[in-house]
PDB file of C-alpha atoms in Angstrom:
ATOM      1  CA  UNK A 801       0.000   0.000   0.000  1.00 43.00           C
ATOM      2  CA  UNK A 802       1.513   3.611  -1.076  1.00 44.00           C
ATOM      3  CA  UNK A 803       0.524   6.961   0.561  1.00 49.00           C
ATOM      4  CA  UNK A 804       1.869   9.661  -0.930  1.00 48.00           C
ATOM      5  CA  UNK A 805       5.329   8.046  -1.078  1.00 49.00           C
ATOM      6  CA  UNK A 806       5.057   5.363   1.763  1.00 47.00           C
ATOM      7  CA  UNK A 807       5.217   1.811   0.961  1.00 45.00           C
ATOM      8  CA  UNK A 808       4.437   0.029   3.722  1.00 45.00           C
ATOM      9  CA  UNK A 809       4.462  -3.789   4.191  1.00 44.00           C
ATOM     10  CA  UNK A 810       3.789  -5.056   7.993  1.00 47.00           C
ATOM     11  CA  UNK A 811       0.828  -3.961  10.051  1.00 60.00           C
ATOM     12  CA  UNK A 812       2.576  -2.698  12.064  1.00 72.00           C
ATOM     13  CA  UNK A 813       4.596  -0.133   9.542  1.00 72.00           C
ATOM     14  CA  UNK A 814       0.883   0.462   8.021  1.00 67.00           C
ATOM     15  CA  UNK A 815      -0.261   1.529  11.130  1.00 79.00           C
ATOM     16  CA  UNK A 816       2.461   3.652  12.297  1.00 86.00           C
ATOM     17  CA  UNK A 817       3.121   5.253   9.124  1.00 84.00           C
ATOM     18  CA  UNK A 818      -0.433   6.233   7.817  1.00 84.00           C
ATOM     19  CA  UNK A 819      -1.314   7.570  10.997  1.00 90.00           C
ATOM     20  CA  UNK A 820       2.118   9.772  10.743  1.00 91.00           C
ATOM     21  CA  UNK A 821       1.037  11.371   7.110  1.00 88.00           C
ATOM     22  CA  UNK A 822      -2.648  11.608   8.106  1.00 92.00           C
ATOM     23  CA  UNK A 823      -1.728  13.796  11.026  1.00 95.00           C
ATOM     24  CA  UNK A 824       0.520  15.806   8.961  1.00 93.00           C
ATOM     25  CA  UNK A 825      -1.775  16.247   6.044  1.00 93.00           C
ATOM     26  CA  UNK A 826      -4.499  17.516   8.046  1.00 94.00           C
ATOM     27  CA  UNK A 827      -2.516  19.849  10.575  1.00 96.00           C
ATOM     28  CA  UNK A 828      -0.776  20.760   7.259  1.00 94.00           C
ATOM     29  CA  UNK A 829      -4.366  21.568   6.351  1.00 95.00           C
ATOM     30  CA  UNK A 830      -5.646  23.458   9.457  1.00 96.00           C
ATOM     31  CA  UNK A 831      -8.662  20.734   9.398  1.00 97.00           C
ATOM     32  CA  UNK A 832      -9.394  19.503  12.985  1.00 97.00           C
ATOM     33  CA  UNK A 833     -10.005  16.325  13.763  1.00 97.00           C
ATOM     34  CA  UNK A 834     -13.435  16.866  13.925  1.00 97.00           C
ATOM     35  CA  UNK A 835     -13.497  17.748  10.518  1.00 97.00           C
ATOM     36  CA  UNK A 836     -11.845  14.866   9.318  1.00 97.00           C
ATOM     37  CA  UNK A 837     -13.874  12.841  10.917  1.00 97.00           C
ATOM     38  CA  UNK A 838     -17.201  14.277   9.738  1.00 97.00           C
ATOM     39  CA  UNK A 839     -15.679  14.155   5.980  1.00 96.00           C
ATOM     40  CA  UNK A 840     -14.983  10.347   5.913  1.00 96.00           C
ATOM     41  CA  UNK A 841     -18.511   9.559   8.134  1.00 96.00           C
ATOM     42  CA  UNK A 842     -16.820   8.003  10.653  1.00 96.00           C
ATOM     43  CA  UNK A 843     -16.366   9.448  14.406  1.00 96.00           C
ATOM     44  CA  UNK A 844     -14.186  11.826  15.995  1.00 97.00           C
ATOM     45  CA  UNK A 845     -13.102   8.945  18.457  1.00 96.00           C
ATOM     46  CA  UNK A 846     -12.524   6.443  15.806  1.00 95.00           C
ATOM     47  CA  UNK A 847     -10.633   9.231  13.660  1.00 96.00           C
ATOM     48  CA  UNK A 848      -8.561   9.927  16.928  1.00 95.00           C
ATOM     49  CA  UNK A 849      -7.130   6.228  17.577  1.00 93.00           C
ATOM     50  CA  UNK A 850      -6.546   5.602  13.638  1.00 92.00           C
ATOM     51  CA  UNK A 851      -4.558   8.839  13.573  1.00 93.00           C
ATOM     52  CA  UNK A 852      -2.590   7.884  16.662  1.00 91.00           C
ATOM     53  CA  UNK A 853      -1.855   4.671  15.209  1.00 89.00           C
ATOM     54  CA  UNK A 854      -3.822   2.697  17.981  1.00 87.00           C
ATOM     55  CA  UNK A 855      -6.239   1.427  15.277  1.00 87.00           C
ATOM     56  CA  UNK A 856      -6.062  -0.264  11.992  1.00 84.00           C
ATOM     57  CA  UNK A 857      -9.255   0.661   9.392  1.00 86.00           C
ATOM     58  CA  UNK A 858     -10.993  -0.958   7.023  1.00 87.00           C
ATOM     59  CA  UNK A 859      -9.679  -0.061   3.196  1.00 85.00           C
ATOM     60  CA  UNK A 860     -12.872   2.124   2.766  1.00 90.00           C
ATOM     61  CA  UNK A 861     -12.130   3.994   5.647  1.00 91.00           C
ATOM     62  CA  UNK A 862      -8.878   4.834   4.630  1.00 89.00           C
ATOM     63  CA  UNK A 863     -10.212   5.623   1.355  1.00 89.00           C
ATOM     64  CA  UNK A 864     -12.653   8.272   2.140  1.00 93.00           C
ATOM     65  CA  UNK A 865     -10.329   9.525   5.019  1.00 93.00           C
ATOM     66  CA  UNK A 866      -7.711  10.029   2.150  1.00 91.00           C
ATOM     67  CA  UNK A 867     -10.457  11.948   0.501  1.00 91.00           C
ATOM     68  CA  UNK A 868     -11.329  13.953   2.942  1.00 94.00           C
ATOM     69  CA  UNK A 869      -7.627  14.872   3.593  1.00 93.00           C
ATOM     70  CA  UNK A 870      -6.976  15.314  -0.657  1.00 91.00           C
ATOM     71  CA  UNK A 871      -4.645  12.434  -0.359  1.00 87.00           C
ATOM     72  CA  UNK A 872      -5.029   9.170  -2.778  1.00 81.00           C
ATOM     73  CA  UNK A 873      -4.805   5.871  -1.814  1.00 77.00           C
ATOM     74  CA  UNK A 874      -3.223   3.294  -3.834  1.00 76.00           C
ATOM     75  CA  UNK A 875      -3.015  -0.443  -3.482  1.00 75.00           C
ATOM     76  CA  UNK A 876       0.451  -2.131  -4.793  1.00 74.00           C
ATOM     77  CA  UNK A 877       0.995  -6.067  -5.393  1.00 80.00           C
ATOM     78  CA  UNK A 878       3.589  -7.243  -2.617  1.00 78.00           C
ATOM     79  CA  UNK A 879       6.125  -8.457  -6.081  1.00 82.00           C
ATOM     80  CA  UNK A 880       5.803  -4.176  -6.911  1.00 81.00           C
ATOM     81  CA  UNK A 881       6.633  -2.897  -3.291  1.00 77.00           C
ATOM     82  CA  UNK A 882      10.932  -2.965  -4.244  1.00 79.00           C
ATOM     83  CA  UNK A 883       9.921  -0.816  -7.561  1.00 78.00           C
ATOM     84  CA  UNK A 884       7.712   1.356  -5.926  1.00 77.00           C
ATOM     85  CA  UNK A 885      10.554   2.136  -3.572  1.00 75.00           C
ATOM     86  CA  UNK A 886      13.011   2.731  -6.154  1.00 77.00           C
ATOM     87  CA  UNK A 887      10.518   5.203  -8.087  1.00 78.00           C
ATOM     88  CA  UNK A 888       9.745   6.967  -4.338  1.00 74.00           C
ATOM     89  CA  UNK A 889      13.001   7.073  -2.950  1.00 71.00           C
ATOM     90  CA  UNK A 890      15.470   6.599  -5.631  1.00 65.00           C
ATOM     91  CA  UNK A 891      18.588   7.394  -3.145  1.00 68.00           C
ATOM     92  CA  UNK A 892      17.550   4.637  -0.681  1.00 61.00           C
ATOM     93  CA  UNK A 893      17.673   2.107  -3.510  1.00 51.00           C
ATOM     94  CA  UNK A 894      21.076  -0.055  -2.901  1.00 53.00           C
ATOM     95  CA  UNK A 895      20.797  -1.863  -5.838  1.00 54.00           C
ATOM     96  CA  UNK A 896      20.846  -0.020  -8.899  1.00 51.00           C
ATOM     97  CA  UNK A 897      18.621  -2.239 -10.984  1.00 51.00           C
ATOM     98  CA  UNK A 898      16.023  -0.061 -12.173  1.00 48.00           C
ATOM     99  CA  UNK A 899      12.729  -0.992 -10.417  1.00 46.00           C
ATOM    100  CA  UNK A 900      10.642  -0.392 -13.874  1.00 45.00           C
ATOM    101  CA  UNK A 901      12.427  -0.984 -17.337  1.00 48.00           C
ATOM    102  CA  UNK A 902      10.711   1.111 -20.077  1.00 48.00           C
ATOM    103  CA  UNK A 903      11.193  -0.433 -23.801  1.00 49.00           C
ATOM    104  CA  UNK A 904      10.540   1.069 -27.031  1.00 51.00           C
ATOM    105  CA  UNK A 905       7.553   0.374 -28.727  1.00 57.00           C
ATOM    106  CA  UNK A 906       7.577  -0.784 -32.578  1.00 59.00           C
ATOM    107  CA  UNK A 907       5.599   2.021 -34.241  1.00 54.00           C
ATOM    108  CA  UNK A 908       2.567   0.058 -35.638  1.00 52.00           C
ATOM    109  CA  UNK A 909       2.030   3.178 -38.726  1.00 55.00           C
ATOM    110  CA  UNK A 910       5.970   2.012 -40.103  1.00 50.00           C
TER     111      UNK A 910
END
């Protein structure tokens, strides 16, 4: 799972890590939590522990939080998670196999 240039793979990195950017988006924002909250139709409370990382949430949740925040939340096959770093964080990368490899097409016209 990517948000805006995290790739997490544990639950216990999702947890941690989403609840990180979501706090920082919406304090970036000015949006309380209130707000938040009342944007993705769930409750303040359940907002609150899913921010602090005490909670895990439902894809859907996540989704329409992301929403209400302007963020975008994207889904990424386990086998993509090494070439989604390498494309996020291109100095982390110790190998320097290129995560995607971009051929060139045969023009169909010629």
């Amino acid at each position: 799972m990517t948000v805006q240039g995290i790739v997490v793979t544990t639950e216990s990195e999702d947890l941690q890590l989403i609840a990180q950017k979501l706090k920082a988006t919406r304090k970036e924002l000015g949006y309380s939590q209130k707000r938040v909250a009342e944007q993705a139709s769930i409750s303040r409370l359940r907002y609150q522990d899913i921010e602090a990382g005490r909670s895990s949430a439902r894809a859907i949740t996540l989704i329409n939080i992301g929403r209400a925040l302007g963020l975008e939340l994207v889904f990424v096959p386990q086998a993509w998670v090494p070439a989604v770093n390498a494309l996020i964080r291109p100095d982390d990368v110790v190998d320097d196999t290129p995560g995607l490899v971009f051929t060139q097409l045969d023009d169909p016209d010629e």
